[in-house]
Amino acid sequence: MATTNRYIDVKPLAGALGAEVFGADLSRPIAEAAFDEIREAFADHLVLMFRNQRLTPEQHLAFSRRFGPLTRSPYIKHMDEYPDIIAVLKEADEVKISTFGNAWHSDFSFLEEPPMGSALYAREVPSHGGDTLFANMYAAYDALSDGMRALLDRLNAIHTGKPYGVQGIPKDLRVSRSIGIERNKPAADRETVHPVVRVHPVTGRKALFVNAIYTTRFEGMTPAESKPLLDFLYAHATQPEFTCRLRWAEGSLALWDNRCAMHYAINDYDGQRRLMHRTTIAGERPAGPQGGPRRDAA
Ligand code: SIN
């Protein structure tokens, strides 16, 4: 049901997550009371879409910084003039090449303090295709059996950036050269331990926190031993009932919560150019149901 607040209107996009926000001009400073309504909608819907925005990179940065400090990419080349923005680009001539983010993931989950959110602004979009899917990881956790939830509550998982965004995408595809992936980056190559179930610091709800790009195994298990359960969790979490789909237009800005949602960039627009600017908002070390691990992988 649509919600009318004092400053913004919020219209859900699907049953599971995602909402469009009306009445916010992100190019202007937003009063604290109106921003509180945006924060509340963000906690309720996990993914917010603001359409018909006309933003300079400075305005995109200023809006993103209202949520907290920004974090720089550990392995993707940032824009020369804007080190806090990455250009998510696939050129029209990059045919049979994967788009960046073309497998279910939570951004840079391998960082010790993974980003709380990301704000993606559409500068140039294909005439059709290039949508982004999102999955609600609270809903995925809540739908599991008591036994499985109790098991997962006790597990940790290892995340690494070393696949450089390619783990999980079809094996015969390379990721678009236009994304500017840099390799041999110590900040990306390291392994980090995170709880498999994390407690959201704002809502207090539990969400699954494993993903196909960056999670390699459960702590204390081999990749082969981990794979069946990880594959089950990915298939479970991405059932259509837990997802929503965002269709982009030039000037759309989507803000998502990496702590409780995964996303997937659909690679179905070969022959057309797609250019998005992404800011990434710093987050905190994930806390598990028992407080979470506070150490690096052995
Ligand atoms: C990303 O994973 O940040 C990219 C999402 C997209 O381009 O739709």
mmCIF file of C-alpha atoms and ligand atoms in Angstrom:
data_model
loop_
_atom_site.group_PDB
_atom_site.id
_atom_site.type_symbol
_atom_site.label_atom_id
_atom_site.label_comp_id
_atom_site.label_asym_id
_atom_site.label_seq_id
_atom_site.Cartn_x
_atom_site.Cartn_y
_atom_site.Cartn_z
ATOM 1 C CA MET A 1 0.000 0.000 0.000
ATOM 2 C CA ALA A 2 1.292 3.468 -0.841
ATOM 3 C CA THR A 3 2.251 5.613 2.157
ATOM 4 C CA THR A 4 1.798 9.356 2.197
ATOM 5 C CA ASN A 5 4.072 11.136 4.672
ATOM 6 C CA ARG A 6 4.547 14.803 5.312
ATOM 7 C CA TYR A 7 7.324 15.170 2.705
ATOM 8 C CA ILE A 8 7.437 12.067 0.510
ATOM 9 C CA ASP A 9 5.083 9.455 -0.893
ATOM 10 C CA VAL A 10 6.264 5.861 -0.985
ATOM 11 C CA LYS A 11 4.797 3.255 -3.335
ATOM 12 C CA PRO A 12 5.938 -0.385 -2.977
ATOM 13 C CA LEU A 13 7.169 -2.066 -6.159
ATOM 14 C CA ALA A 14 6.640 -5.682 -5.101
ATOM 15 C CA GLY A 15 5.500 -7.701 -2.115
ATOM 16 C CA ALA A 16 9.018 -8.547 -0.939
ATOM 17 C CA LEU A 17 11.001 -5.311 -1.194
ATOM 18 C CA GLY A 18 11.550 -2.150 -3.194
ATOM 19 C CA ALA A 19 9.596 1.105 -3.350
ATOM 20 C CA GLU A 20 9.409 4.207 -5.488
ATOM 21 C CA VAL A 21 9.743 7.506 -3.672
ATOM 22 C CA PHE A 22 7.882 10.571 -4.914
ATOM 23 C CA GLY A 23 8.348 14.185 -3.844
ATOM 24 C CA ALA A 24 12.122 14.205 -3.307
ATOM 25 C CA ASP A 25 14.448 16.331 -5.430
ATOM 26 C CA LEU A 26 17.870 14.889 -4.689
ATOM 27 C CA SER A 27 19.674 17.753 -6.417
ATOM 28 C CA ARG A 28 18.778 20.058 -3.501
ATOM 29 C CA PRO A 29 19.710 19.872 0.157
ATOM 30 C CA ILE A 30 17.016 17.795 1.885
ATOM 31 C CA ALA A 31 15.698 19.047 5.232
ATOM 32 C CA GLU A 32 16.388 16.714 8.175
ATOM 33 C CA ALA A 33 12.685 15.975 8.737
ATOM 34 C CA ALA A 34 12.239 14.919 5.086
ATOM 35 C CA PHE A 35 15.457 12.913 5.252
ATOM 36 C CA ASP A 36 14.121 11.072 8.303
ATOM 37 C CA GLU A 37 11.187 9.933 6.159
ATOM 38 C CA ILE A 38 13.626 8.673 3.487
ATOM 39 C CA ARG A 39 15.609 6.808 6.171
ATOM 40 C CA GLU A 40 12.418 5.226 7.490
ATOM 41 C CA ALA A 41 11.325 4.173 3.986
ATOM 42 C CA PHE A 42 14.819 2.731 3.409
ATOM 43 C CA ALA A 43 14.561 0.598 6.564
ATOM 44 C CA ASP A 44 11.073 -0.579 5.555
ATOM 45 C CA HIS A 45 11.667 -1.301 1.843
ATOM 46 C CA LEU A 46 15.462 -2.030 1.542
ATOM 47 C CA VAL A 47 15.591 -0.604 -2.000
ATOM 48 C CA LEU A 48 14.359 2.873 -2.936
ATOM 49 C CA MET A 49 13.948 4.179 -6.478
ATOM 50 C CA PHE A 50 13.920 7.949 -7.096
ATOM 51 C CA ARG A 51 12.937 8.734 -10.679
ATOM 52 C CA ASN A 52 13.438 11.789 -12.925
ATOM 53 C CA GLN A 53 16.417 13.185 -11.037
ATOM 54 C CA ARG A 54 18.887 15.530 -12.725
ATOM 55 C CA LEU A 55 22.078 15.131 -10.754
ATOM 56 C CA THR A 56 25.609 16.337 -11.233
ATOM 57 C CA PRO A 57 28.244 13.983 -9.763
ATOM 58 C CA GLU A 58 28.623 16.468 -6.879
ATOM 59 C CA GLN A 59 24.888 16.262 -6.091
ATOM 60 C CA HIS A 60 24.972 12.456 -6.312
ATOM 61 C CA LEU A 61 27.893 12.462 -3.870
ATOM 62 C CA ALA A 62 26.199 14.937 -1.520
ATOM 63 C CA PHE A 63 23.002 12.854 -1.353
ATOM 64 C CA SER A 64 24.980 9.640 -0.767
ATOM 65 C CA ARG A 65 27.017 11.246 2.024
ATOM 66 C CA ARG A 66 23.832 12.025 3.955
ATOM 67 C CA PHE A 67 23.832 8.299 4.836
ATOM 68 C CA GLY A 68 27.443 8.295 6.032
ATOM 69 C CA PRO A 69 31.011 8.349 4.719
ATOM 70 C CA LEU A 70 31.662 6.781 1.345
ATOM 71 C CA THR A 71 33.984 3.883 0.723
ATOM 72 C CA ARG A 72 36.260 3.441 -2.299
ATOM 73 C CA SER A 73 36.316 0.388 -4.479
ATOM 74 C CA PRO A 74 39.079 -2.091 -3.596
ATOM 75 C CA TYR A 75 39.439 -3.354 -7.188
ATOM 76 C CA ILE A 76 37.487 -1.219 -9.637
ATOM 77 C CA LYS A 77 39.048 1.877 -11.137
ATOM 78 C CA HIS A 78 37.228 4.958 -9.882
ATOM 79 C CA MET A 79 36.458 8.017 -12.016
ATOM 80 C CA ASP A 80 39.507 10.250 -12.386
ATOM 81 C CA GLU A 81 37.792 13.411 -11.128
ATOM 82 C CA TYR A 82 35.526 11.645 -8.628
ATOM 83 C CA PRO A 83 37.389 9.000 -6.613
ATOM 84 C CA ASP A 84 34.190 8.157 -4.704
ATOM 85 C CA ILE A 85 32.281 7.231 -7.875
ATOM 86 C CA ILE A 86 32.721 4.179 -10.069
ATOM 87 C CA ALA A 87 31.352 4.186 -13.607
ATOM 88 C CA VAL A 88 29.460 0.937 -14.216
ATOM 89 C CA LEU A 89 29.752 0.914 -17.987
ATOM 90 C CA LYS A 90 29.217 -1.575 -20.774
ATOM 91 C CA GLU A 91 29.796 -0.243 -24.275
ATOM 92 C CA ALA A 92 27.614 -1.125 -27.246
ATOM 93 C CA ASP A 93 30.477 -2.992 -28.914
ATOM 94 C CA GLU A 94 31.055 -5.263 -25.880
ATOM 95 C CA VAL A 95 29.045 -8.161 -27.206
ATOM 96 C CA LYS A 96 28.977 -11.577 -25.480
ATOM 97 C CA ILE A 97 30.661 -9.921 -22.507
ATOM 98 C CA SER A 98 29.195 -9.911 -19.006
ATOM 99 C CA THR A 99 27.982 -6.758 -17.359
ATOM 100 C CA PHE A 100 29.403 -5.918 -13.906
ATOM 101 C CA GLY A 101 27.369 -7.443 -11.081
ATOM 102 C CA ASN A 102 25.852 -10.194 -13.251
ATOM 103 C CA ALA A 103 25.477 -12.695 -10.372
ATOM 104 C CA TRP A 104 23.656 -12.351 -7.056
ATOM 105 C CA HIS A 105 25.767 -10.441 -4.538
ATOM 106 C CA SER A 106 26.024 -7.862 -1.810
ATOM 107 C CA ASP A 107 28.577 -5.178 -2.715
ATOM 108 C CA PHE A 108 32.154 -5.822 -1.556
ATOM 109 C CA SER A 109 30.995 -8.235 1.170
ATOM 110 C CA PHE A 110 34.653 -9.299 1.590
ATOM 111 C CA LEU A 111 35.584 -6.022 3.264
ATOM 112 C CA GLU A 112 35.985 -6.142 7.027
ATOM 113 C CA GLU A 113 33.334 -3.457 7.146
ATOM 114 C CA PRO A 114 31.212 -4.128 4.056
ATOM 115 C CA PRO A 115 29.273 -1.185 2.626
ATOM 116 C CA MET A 116 25.893 -0.474 4.200
ATOM 117 C CA GLY A 117 24.459 0.755 0.938
ATOM 118 C CA SER A 118 25.030 1.798 -2.644
ATOM 119 C CA ALA A 119 23.433 4.571 -4.712
ATOM 120 C CA LEU A 120 23.330 3.840 -8.446
ATOM 121 C CA TYR A 121 22.416 6.677 -10.804
ATOM 122 C CA ALA A 122 21.432 5.973 -14.410
ATOM 123 C CA ARG A 123 23.170 8.257 -16.923
ATOM 124 C CA GLU A 124 22.600 6.294 -20.144
ATOM 125 C CA VAL A 125 20.367 3.244 -20.421
ATOM 126 C CA PRO A 126 19.451 0.790 -23.181
ATOM 127 C CA SER A 127 16.030 1.190 -24.837
ATOM 128 C CA HIS A 128 15.091 -2.069 -23.132
ATOM 129 C CA GLY A 129 16.960 -4.531 -20.912
ATOM 130 C CA GLY A 130 19.622 -3.797 -18.320
ATOM 131 C CA ASP A 131 17.204 -4.059 -15.367
ATOM 132 C CA THR A 132 18.468 -4.912 -11.872
ATOM 133 C CA LEU A 133 16.976 -7.597 -9.615
ATOM 134 C CA PHE A 134 16.982 -7.426 -5.814
ATOM 135 C CA ALA A 135 16.326 -10.111 -3.198
ATOM 136 C CA ASN A 136 15.180 -9.634 0.395
ATOM 137 C CA MET A 137 17.580 -11.540 2.668
ATOM 138 C CA TYR A 138 15.398 -11.042 5.774
ATOM 139 C CA ALA A 139 12.533 -12.790 3.989
ATOM 140 C CA ALA A 140 14.865 -15.559 2.826
ATOM 141 C CA TYR A 141 16.073 -16.148 6.392
ATOM 142 C CA ASP A 142 12.575 -15.980 7.901
ATOM 143 C CA ALA A 143 11.251 -18.586 5.443
ATOM 144 C CA LEU A 144 13.780 -21.259 6.464
ATOM 145 C CA SER A 145 12.887 -24.046 8.876
ATOM 146 C CA ASP A 146 13.681 -23.682 12.594
ATOM 147 C CA GLY A 147 16.384 -26.338 12.220
ATOM 148 C CA MET A 148 18.122 -24.630 9.309
ATOM 149 C CA ARG A 149 17.948 -21.203 10.989
ATOM 150 C CA ALA A 150 19.488 -22.634 14.165
ATOM 151 C CA LEU A 151 22.292 -24.238 12.127
ATOM 152 C CA LEU A 152 23.030 -21.077 10.120
ATOM 153 C CA ASP A 153 22.919 -18.856 13.219
ATOM 154 C CA ARG A 154 26.084 -20.637 14.404
ATOM 155 C CA LEU A 155 28.038 -20.591 11.110
ATOM 156 C CA ASN A 156 30.565 -18.138 9.724
ATOM 157 C CA ALA A 157 31.552 -17.832 6.073
ATOM 158 C CA ILE A 158 34.700 -16.760 4.263
ATOM 159 C CA HIS A 159 34.429 -13.925 1.753
ATOM 160 C CA THR A 160 37.126 -12.740 -0.642
ATOM 161 C CA GLY A 161 37.333 -10.127 -3.391
ATOM 162 C CA LYS A 162 39.863 -12.214 -5.335
ATOM 163 C CA PRO A 163 37.294 -13.440 -7.913
ATOM 164 C CA TYR A 164 37.149 -9.699 -8.897
ATOM 165 C CA GLY A 165 33.447 -9.887 -9.517
ATOM 166 C CA VAL A 166 33.529 -12.896 -11.859
ATOM 167 C CA GLN A 167 32.693 -15.829 -9.561
ATOM 168 C CA GLY A 168 29.148 -16.924 -10.255
ATOM 169 C CA ILE A 169 28.838 -15.396 -13.731
ATOM 170 C CA PRO A 170 28.662 -17.761 -16.729
ATOM 171 C CA LYS A 171 32.110 -19.309 -17.267
ATOM 172 C CA ASP A 172 32.321 -18.401 -20.968
ATOM 173 C CA LEU A 173 31.842 -14.672 -20.350
ATOM 174 C CA ARG A 174 34.412 -12.059 -19.415
ATOM 175 C CA VAL A 175 33.333 -8.984 -17.447
ATOM 176 C CA SER A 176 33.079 -5.778 -19.477
ATOM 177 C CA ARG A 177 36.526 -4.159 -19.943
ATOM 178 C CA SER A 178 34.813 -0.790 -19.455
ATOM 179 C CA ILE A 179 34.322 -1.442 -15.737
ATOM 180 C CA GLY A 180 38.100 -1.137 -15.248
ATOM 181 C CA ILE A 181 38.827 -4.118 -12.975
ATOM 182 C CA GLU A 182 42.268 -3.884 -11.334
ATOM 183 C CA ARG A 183 43.916 -7.103 -10.126
ATOM 184 C CA ASN A 184 46.499 -7.954 -7.445
ATOM 185 C CA LYS A 185 44.931 -5.565 -4.965
ATOM 186 C CA PRO A 186 45.739 -6.648 -1.396
ATOM 187 C CA ALA A 187 42.495 -5.117 -0.066
ATOM 188 C CA ALA A 188 40.504 -7.359 -2.419
ATOM 189 C CA ASP A 189 42.713 -10.459 -2.288
ATOM 190 C CA ARG A 190 42.366 -10.984 1.467
ATOM 191 C CA GLU A 191 39.842 -13.315 3.088
ATOM 192 C CA THR A 192 37.407 -12.112 5.738
ATOM 193 C CA VAL A 193 35.138 -14.057 8.092
ATOM 194 C CA HIS A 194 31.557 -12.886 8.493
ATOM 195 C CA PRO A 195 28.580 -14.479 10.231
ATOM 196 C CA VAL A 196 26.270 -16.295 7.795
ATOM 197 C CA VAL A 197 23.333 -14.585 9.495
ATOM 198 C CA ARG A 198 23.782 -10.938 10.367
ATOM 199 C CA VAL A 199 21.702 -8.773 12.644
ATOM 200 C CA HIS A 200 20.782 -5.493 10.988
ATOM 201 C CA PRO A 201 22.045 -2.615 13.136
ATOM 202 C CA VAL A 202 18.965 -0.440 12.475
ATOM 203 C CA THR A 203 16.041 -2.878 12.366
ATOM 204 C CA GLY A 204 17.479 -5.599 14.637
ATOM 205 C CA ARG A 205 16.209 -8.214 12.131
ATOM 206 C CA LYS A 206 18.240 -11.229 11.019
ATOM 207 C CA ALA A 207 19.277 -11.509 7.355
ATOM 208 C CA LEU A 208 21.209 -14.147 5.403
ATOM 209 C CA PHE A 209 24.647 -12.801 4.489
ATOM 210 C CA VAL A 210 26.292 -15.074 1.876
ATOM 211 C CA ASN A 211 26.491 -14.411 -1.851
ATOM 212 C CA ALA A 212 27.527 -16.080 -5.103
ATOM 213 C CA ILE A 213 30.300 -13.647 -6.074
ATOM 214 C CA TYR A 214 32.325 -13.216 -2.905
ATOM 215 C CA THR A 215 31.538 -16.093 -0.512
ATOM 216 C CA THR A 216 33.865 -19.065 -1.025
ATOM 217 C CA ARG A 217 33.057 -21.457 1.843
ATOM 218 C CA PHE A 218 31.872 -21.884 5.395
ATOM 219 C CA GLU A 219 34.506 -21.416 8.069
ATOM 220 C CA GLY A 220 36.037 -24.773 8.982
ATOM 221 C CA MET A 221 34.817 -26.491 5.776
ATOM 222 C CA THR A 222 36.257 -26.954 2.289
ATOM 223 C CA PRO A 223 34.685 -25.239 -0.753
ATOM 224 C CA ALA A 224 33.386 -28.648 -1.943
ATOM 225 C CA GLU A 225 31.776 -29.344 1.440
ATOM 226 C CA SER A 226 30.262 -25.849 1.534
ATOM 227 C CA LYS A 227 28.923 -25.765 -2.026
ATOM 228 C CA PRO A 228 25.717 -27.826 -1.624
ATOM 229 C CA LEU A 229 24.428 -25.728 1.255
ATOM 230 C CA LEU A 230 25.564 -22.438 -0.304
ATOM 231 C CA ASP A 231 23.865 -23.377 -3.592
ATOM 232 C CA PHE A 232 20.689 -24.254 -1.705
ATOM 233 C CA LEU A 233 20.754 -20.873 0.087
ATOM 234 C CA TYR A 234 21.293 -18.925 -3.151
ATOM 235 C CA ALA A 235 18.425 -20.747 -4.895
ATOM 236 C CA HIS A 236 16.213 -20.322 -1.834
ATOM 237 C CA ALA A 237 16.977 -16.611 -1.393
ATOM 238 C CA THR A 238 16.351 -15.688 -5.030
ATOM 239 C CA GLN A 239 12.913 -17.261 -5.428
ATOM 240 C CA PRO A 240 10.699 -14.767 -7.291
ATOM 241 C CA GLU A 241 8.579 -14.202 -4.155
ATOM 242 C CA PHE A 242 11.605 -12.671 -2.365
ATOM 243 C CA THR A 243 12.586 -10.365 -5.232
ATOM 244 C CA CYS A 244 11.761 -7.190 -7.092
ATOM 245 C CA ARG A 245 12.951 -5.890 -10.452
ATOM 246 C CA LEU A 246 13.967 -2.299 -11.185
ATOM 247 C CA ARG A 247 13.557 -0.936 -14.666
ATOM 248 C CA TRP A 248 15.856 1.987 -15.282
ATOM 249 C CA ALA A 249 15.350 5.257 -17.129
ATOM 250 C CA GLU A 250 17.875 8.042 -17.516
ATOM 251 C CA GLY A 251 17.793 10.051 -14.272
ATOM 252 C CA SER A 252 16.687 7.144 -12.025
ATOM 253 C CA LEU A 253 18.613 6.706 -8.794
ATOM 254 C CA ALA A 254 18.333 3.505 -6.763
ATOM 255 C CA LEU A 255 19.560 3.232 -3.214
ATOM 256 C CA TRP A 256 19.904 -0.267 -1.728
ATOM 257 C CA ASP A 257 20.810 -1.766 1.613
ATOM 258 C CA ASN A 258 23.670 -4.263 1.217
ATOM 259 C CA ARG A 259 23.128 -5.543 4.770
ATOM 260 C CA CYS A 260 19.791 -7.191 3.997
ATOM 261 C CA ALA A 261 19.430 -7.278 0.200
ATOM 262 C CA MET A 262 21.347 -8.872 -2.670
ATOM 263 C CA HIS A 263 21.202 -7.684 -6.264
ATOM 264 C CA TYR A 264 21.842 -8.962 -9.799
ATOM 265 C CA ALA A 265 22.495 -6.842 -12.906
ATOM 266 C CA ILE A 266 20.799 -8.464 -15.905
ATOM 267 C CA ASN A 267 23.057 -8.827 -18.944
ATOM 268 C CA ASP A 268 20.482 -8.696 -21.754
ATOM 269 C CA TYR A 269 21.344 -5.557 -23.718
ATOM 270 C CA ASP A 270 24.239 -6.509 -26.013
ATOM 271 C CA GLY A 271 24.705 -3.880 -28.710
ATOM 272 C CA GLN A 272 23.493 -1.007 -26.503
ATOM 273 C CA ARG A 273 25.441 1.270 -24.138
ATOM 274 C CA ARG A 274 24.619 1.392 -20.423
ATOM 275 C CA LEU A 275 26.360 3.881 -18.128
ATOM 276 C CA MET A 276 25.603 4.107 -14.417
ATOM 277 C CA HIS A 277 27.441 5.989 -11.678
ATOM 278 C CA ARG A 278 27.729 4.226 -8.336
ATOM 279 C CA THR A 279 28.609 5.579 -4.928
ATOM 280 C CA THR A 280 29.204 3.089 -2.124
ATOM 281 C CA ILE A 281 28.335 4.006 1.464
ATOM 282 C CA ALA A 282 30.576 2.674 4.229
ATOM 283 C CA GLY A 283 29.148 0.190 6.718
ATOM 284 C CA GLU A 284 30.032 -1.577 9.932
ATOM 285 C CA ARG A 285 31.470 -5.000 10.743
ATOM 286 C CA PRO A 286 28.546 -7.453 10.545
ATOM 287 C CA ALA A 287 27.327 -8.730 13.905
ATOM 288 C CA GLY A 288 25.915 -12.244 14.044
ATOM 289 C CA PRO A 289 23.206 -13.552 16.347
ATOM 290 C CA GLN A 290 25.952 -14.289 18.899
ATOM 291 C CA GLY A 291 27.755 -11.021 18.284
ATOM 292 C CA GLY A 292 29.625 -12.180 15.170
ATOM 293 C CA PRO A 293 33.260 -12.999 14.517
ATOM 294 C CA ARG A 294 35.765 -10.296 15.299
ATOM 295 C CA ARG A 295 38.798 -11.677 13.555
ATOM 296 C CA ASP A 296 40.288 -12.330 10.113
ATOM 297 C CA ALA A 297 40.262 -15.688 8.339
ATOM 298 C CA ALA A 298 43.119 -17.978 9.383
HETATM 299 C C1 SIN B 1 26.266 -3.377 -9.186
HETATM 300 O O1 SIN B 1 26.356 -4.553 -8.861
HETATM 301 O O2 SIN B 1 26.579 -2.479 -8.427
HETATM 302 C C2 SIN B 1 25.743 -3.027 -10.563
HETATM 303 C C3 SIN B 1 24.268 -3.049 -10.611
HETATM 304 C C4 SIN B 1 23.761 -2.650 -11.957
HETATM 305 O O3 SIN B 1 24.540 -2.179 -12.793
HETATM 306 O O4 SIN B 1 22.567 -2.790 -12.171
#
